[in-house]
Short mmCIF file of C-alpha atoms in Angstrom, two decimals:
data_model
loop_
_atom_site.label_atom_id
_atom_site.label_comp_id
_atom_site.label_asym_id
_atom_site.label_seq_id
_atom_site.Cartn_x
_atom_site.Cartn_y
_atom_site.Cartn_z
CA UNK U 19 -4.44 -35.14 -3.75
CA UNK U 20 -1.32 -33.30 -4.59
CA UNK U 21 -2.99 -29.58 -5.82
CA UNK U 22 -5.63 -28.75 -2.73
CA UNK U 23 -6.85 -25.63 -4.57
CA UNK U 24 -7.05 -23.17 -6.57
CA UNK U 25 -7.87 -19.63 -5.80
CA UNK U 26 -8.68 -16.28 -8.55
CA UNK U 27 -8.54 -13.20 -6.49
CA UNK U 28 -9.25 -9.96 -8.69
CA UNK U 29 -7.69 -6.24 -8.57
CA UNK U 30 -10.25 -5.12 -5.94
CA UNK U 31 -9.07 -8.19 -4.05
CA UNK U 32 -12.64 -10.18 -4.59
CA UNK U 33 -12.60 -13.75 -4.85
CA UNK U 34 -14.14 -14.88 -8.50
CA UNK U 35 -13.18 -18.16 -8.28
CA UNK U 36 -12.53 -21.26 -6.32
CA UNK U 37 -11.76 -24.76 -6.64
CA UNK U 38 -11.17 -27.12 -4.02
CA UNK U 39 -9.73 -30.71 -4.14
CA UNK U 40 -9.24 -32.07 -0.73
CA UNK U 41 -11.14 -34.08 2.15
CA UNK U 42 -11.21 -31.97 5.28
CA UNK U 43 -10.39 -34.87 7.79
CA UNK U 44 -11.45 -33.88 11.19
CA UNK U 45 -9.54 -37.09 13.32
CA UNK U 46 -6.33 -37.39 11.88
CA UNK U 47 -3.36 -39.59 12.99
CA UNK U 48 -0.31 -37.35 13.23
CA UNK U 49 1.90 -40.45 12.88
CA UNK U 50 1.12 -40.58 9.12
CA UNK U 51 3.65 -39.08 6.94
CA UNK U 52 1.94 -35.44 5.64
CA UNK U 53 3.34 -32.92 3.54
CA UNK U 54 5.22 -30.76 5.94
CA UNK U 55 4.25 -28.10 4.53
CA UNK U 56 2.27 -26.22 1.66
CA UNK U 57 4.38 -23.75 -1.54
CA UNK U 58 1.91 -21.06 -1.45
CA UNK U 59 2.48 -19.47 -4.89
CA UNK U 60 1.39 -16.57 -5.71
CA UNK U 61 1.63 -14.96 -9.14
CA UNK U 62 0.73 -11.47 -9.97
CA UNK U 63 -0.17 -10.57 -13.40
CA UNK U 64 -0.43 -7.59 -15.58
CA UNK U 65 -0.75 -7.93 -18.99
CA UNK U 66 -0.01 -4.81 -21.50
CA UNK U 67 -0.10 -4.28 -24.90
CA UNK U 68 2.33 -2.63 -26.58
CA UNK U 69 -0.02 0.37 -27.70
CA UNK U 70 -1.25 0.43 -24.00
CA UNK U 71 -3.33 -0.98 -21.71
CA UNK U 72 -5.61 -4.01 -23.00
CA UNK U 73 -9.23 -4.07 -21.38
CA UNK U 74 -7.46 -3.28 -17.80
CA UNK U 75 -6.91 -7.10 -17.27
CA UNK U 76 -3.84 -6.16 -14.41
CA UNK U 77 -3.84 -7.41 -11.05
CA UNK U 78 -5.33 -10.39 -11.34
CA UNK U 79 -3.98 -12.96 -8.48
CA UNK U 80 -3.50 -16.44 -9.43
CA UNK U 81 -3.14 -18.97 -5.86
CA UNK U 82 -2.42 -22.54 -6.25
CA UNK U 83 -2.17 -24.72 -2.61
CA UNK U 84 -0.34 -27.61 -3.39
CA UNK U 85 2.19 -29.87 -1.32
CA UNK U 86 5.58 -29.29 -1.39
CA UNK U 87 6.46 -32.21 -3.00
CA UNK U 88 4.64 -31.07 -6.27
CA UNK U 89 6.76 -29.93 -8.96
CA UNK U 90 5.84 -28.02 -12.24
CA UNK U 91 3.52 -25.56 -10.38
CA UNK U 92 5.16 -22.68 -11.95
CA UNK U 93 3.56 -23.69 -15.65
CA UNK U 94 0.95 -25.07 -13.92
CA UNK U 95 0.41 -21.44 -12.87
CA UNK U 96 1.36 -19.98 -16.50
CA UNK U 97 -1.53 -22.70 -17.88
CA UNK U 98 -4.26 -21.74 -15.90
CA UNK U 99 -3.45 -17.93 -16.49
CA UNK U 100 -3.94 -19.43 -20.32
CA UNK U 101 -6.58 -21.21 -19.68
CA UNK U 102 -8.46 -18.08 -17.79
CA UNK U 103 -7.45 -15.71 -20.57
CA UNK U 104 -8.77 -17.92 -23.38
CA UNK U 105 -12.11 -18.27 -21.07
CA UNK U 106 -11.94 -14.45 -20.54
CA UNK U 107 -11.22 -13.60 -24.44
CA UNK U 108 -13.94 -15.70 -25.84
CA UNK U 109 -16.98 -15.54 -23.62
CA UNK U 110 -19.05 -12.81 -24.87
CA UNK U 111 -20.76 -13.35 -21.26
CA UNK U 112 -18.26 -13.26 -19.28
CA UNK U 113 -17.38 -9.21 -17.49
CA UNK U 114 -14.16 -8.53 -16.22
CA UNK U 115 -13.66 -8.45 -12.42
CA UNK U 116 -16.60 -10.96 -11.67
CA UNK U 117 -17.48 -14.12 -10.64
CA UNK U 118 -16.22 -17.18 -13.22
CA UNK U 119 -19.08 -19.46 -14.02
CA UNK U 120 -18.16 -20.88 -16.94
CA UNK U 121 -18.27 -24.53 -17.71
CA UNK U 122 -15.33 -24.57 -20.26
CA UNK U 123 -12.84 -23.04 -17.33
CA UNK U 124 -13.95 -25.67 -15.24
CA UNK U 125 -13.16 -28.37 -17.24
CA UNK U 126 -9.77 -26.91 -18.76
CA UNK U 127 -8.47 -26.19 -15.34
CA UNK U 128 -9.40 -29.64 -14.07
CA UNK U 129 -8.00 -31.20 -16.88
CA UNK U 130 -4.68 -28.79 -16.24
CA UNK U 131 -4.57 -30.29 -12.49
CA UNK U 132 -4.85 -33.78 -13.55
CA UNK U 133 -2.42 -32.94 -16.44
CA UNK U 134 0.04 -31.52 -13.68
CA UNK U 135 -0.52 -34.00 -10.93
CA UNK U 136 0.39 -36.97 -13.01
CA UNK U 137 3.15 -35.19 -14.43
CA UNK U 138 5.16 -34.16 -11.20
CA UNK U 139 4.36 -36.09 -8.41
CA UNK U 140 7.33 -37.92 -8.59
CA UNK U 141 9.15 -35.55 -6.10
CA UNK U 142 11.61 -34.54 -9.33
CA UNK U 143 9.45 -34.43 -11.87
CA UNK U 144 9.55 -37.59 -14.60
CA UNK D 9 24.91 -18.19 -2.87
CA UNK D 10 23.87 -14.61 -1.75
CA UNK D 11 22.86 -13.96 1.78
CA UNK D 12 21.51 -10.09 1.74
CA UNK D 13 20.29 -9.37 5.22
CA UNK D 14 19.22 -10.70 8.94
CA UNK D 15 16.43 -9.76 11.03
CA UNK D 16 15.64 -11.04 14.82
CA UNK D 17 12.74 -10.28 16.48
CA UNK D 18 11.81 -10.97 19.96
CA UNK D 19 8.09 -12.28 20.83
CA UNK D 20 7.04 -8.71 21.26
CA UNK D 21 8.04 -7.11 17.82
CA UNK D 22 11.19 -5.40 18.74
CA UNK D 23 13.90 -5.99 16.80
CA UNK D 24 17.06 -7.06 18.22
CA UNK D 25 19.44 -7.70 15.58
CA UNK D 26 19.82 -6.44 11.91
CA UNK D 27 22.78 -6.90 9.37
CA UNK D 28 23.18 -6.38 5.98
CA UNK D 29 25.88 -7.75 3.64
CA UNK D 30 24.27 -7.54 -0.20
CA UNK D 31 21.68 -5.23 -0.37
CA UNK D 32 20.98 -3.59 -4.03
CA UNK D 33 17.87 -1.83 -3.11
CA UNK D 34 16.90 0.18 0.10
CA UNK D 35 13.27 0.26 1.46
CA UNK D 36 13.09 3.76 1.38
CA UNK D 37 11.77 4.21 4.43
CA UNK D 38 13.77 4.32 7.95
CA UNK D 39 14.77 1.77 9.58
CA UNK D 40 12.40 1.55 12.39
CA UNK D 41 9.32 1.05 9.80
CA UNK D 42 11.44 -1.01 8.01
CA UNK D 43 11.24 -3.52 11.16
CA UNK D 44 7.55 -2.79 11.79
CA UNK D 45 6.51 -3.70 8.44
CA UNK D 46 8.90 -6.85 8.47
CA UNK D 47 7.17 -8.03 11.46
CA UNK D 48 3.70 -6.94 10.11
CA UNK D 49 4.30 -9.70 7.14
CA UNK D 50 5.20 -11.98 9.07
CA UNK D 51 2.86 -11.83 11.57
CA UNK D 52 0.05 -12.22 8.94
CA UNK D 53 2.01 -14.39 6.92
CA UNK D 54 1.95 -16.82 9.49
CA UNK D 55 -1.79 -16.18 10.32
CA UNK D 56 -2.41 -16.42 6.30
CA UNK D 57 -0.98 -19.72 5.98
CA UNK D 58 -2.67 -21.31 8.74
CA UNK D 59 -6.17 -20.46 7.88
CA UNK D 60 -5.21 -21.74 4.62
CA UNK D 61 -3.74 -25.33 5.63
CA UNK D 62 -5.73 -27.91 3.98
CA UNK D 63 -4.04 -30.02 6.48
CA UNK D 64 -2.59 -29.92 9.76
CA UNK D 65 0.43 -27.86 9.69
CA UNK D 66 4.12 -29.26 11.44
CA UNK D 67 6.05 -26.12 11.03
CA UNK D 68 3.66 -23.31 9.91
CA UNK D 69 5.55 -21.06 7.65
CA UNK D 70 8.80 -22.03 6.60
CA UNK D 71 9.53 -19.49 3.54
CA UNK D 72 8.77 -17.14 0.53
CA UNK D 73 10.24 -16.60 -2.45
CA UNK D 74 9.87 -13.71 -5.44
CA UNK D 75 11.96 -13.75 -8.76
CA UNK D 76 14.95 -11.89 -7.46
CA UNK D 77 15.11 -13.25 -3.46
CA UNK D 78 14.06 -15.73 -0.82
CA UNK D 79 12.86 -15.28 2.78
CA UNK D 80 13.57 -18.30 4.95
CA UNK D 81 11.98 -17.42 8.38
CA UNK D 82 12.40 -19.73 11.81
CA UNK D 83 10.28 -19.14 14.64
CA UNK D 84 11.61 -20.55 18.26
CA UNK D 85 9.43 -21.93 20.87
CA UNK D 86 10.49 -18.71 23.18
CA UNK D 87 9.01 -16.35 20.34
CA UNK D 88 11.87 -15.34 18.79
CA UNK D 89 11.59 -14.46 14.98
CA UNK D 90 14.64 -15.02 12.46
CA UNK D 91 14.35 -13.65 9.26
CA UNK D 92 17.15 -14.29 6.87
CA UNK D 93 17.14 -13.05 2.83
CA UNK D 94 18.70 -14.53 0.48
CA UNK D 95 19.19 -15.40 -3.60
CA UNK D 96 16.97 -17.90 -5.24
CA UNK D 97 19.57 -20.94 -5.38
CA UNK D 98 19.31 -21.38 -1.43
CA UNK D 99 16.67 -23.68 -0.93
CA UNK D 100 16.36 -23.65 2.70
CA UNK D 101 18.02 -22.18 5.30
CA UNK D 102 16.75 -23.74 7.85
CA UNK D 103 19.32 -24.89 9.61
CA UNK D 104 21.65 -22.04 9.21
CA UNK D 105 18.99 -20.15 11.01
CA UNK D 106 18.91 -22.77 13.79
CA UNK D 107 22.44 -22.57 14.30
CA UNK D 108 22.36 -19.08 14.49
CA UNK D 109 19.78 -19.38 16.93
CA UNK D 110 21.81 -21.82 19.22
CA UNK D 111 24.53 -19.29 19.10
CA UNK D 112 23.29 -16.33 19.62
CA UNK D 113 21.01 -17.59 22.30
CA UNK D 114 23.95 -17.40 24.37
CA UNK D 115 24.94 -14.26 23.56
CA UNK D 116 21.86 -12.39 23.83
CA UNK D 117 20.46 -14.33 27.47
CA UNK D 118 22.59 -12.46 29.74
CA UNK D 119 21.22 -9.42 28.88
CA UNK D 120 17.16 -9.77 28.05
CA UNK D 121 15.34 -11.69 30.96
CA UNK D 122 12.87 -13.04 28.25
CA UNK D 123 13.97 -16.50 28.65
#
């Protein structure tokens, strides 16, 4: 799997939410050819309106662990901040600052990942 | 190609070499925290990424980048710590760092007995 996860860290620095997408392999053969090594990217966000500040929705963290070879990760960043502020917007349910449980994020952001994986796993993009 | 600064630390933290050739911005603080907090990031940098390895790491961490700048960092098996900053259109500087290292290695041995 190319994206291992994908991590939502709040402003207070809380975890809301995770998603993981690898096999923790506890023998493994070093003579295989792995990754070298992972692009952690990490994308800050702060969104403001022009007439000021819009429901506090700043500092939200957006990590994606992904192997080096994966291209596109910058909108693949940009979509899930979409995808989390659509999910965020439109759930009357949903509070700022907590825990994501929501069904619809789920499935957007794993259709995103597939979306992205397929897309730039070709080491230059297709 | 930009290269803005160099830091080497030894295995303890000091810093033993600094230059700067493009630097826009200053820390604001003096030099000595400067180094500190350099070393501070990368110390839990490194720590950061390998609690975070899905996999089995080769070379731990290699490099960070923000929208202005790029850190390229080599650690050698004695401990020593290169940091070197650059723009965003060097893609790694890994080897310039290791042939730093191989030269100033020779420079620096006669006088530390950290080997």
């Amino acid at each position: 799997m190319a994206i291992f996860s994908v991590y939502v860290v709040n402003k207070a620095g809380g975890l809301i939410y995770q998603y993981d997408n690898y096999v923790p392999r506890s023998e493994v053969e070093k003579t295989f050819s792995y990754p070298l090594d992972l692009v952690l990217k990490h994308h800050d966000e702060k969104v403001i309106v022009s007439f000021g500040q819009r429901d506090g929705i700043k500092g939200i963290k957006f990590i994606v662990l992904a192997d080096p070879r994966q291209s596109g990760i910058d909108a693949l960043l940009k979509k899930i901040y979409e995808i989390y502020s659509d999910f965020a917007l439109k759930n009357p349910f949903y509070s700022l600052e907590m825990p994501i449980r929501c069904e619809l994020f789920d499935q957007n952001l794993k259709s995103a990942l597939e979306v992205a994986e397929k897309a730039g796993n070709f080491g230059a993009g297709s | 190609m930009t290269v803005h600064n160099i830091y080497i630390f030894d295995r303890n933290g000091n810093c033993l070499f600094y230059n700067e050739w493009n630097r826009k911005k200053q820390a604001g603080i003096s030099k000595e925290e400067e180094f500190k907090l350099m070393y501070g990031v990368l110390f839990s940098i490194r720590s950061f990424v390998s609690k975070m390895s899905p996999l089995d790491m080769k070379d731990g961490f290699l490099s960070f980048q923000t929208s202005k700048y790029r850190l390229h960092y080599l650690e050698t098996p004695s401990g020593l710590k290169l940091v070197l900053n650059t723009d965003l259109s060097v893609n790694s500087a890994r080897e310039t760092l290791q042939h730093i290292y191989s030269n100033v290695r020779t420079r620096l041995q006669p006088r530390t007995s950290t080997e």
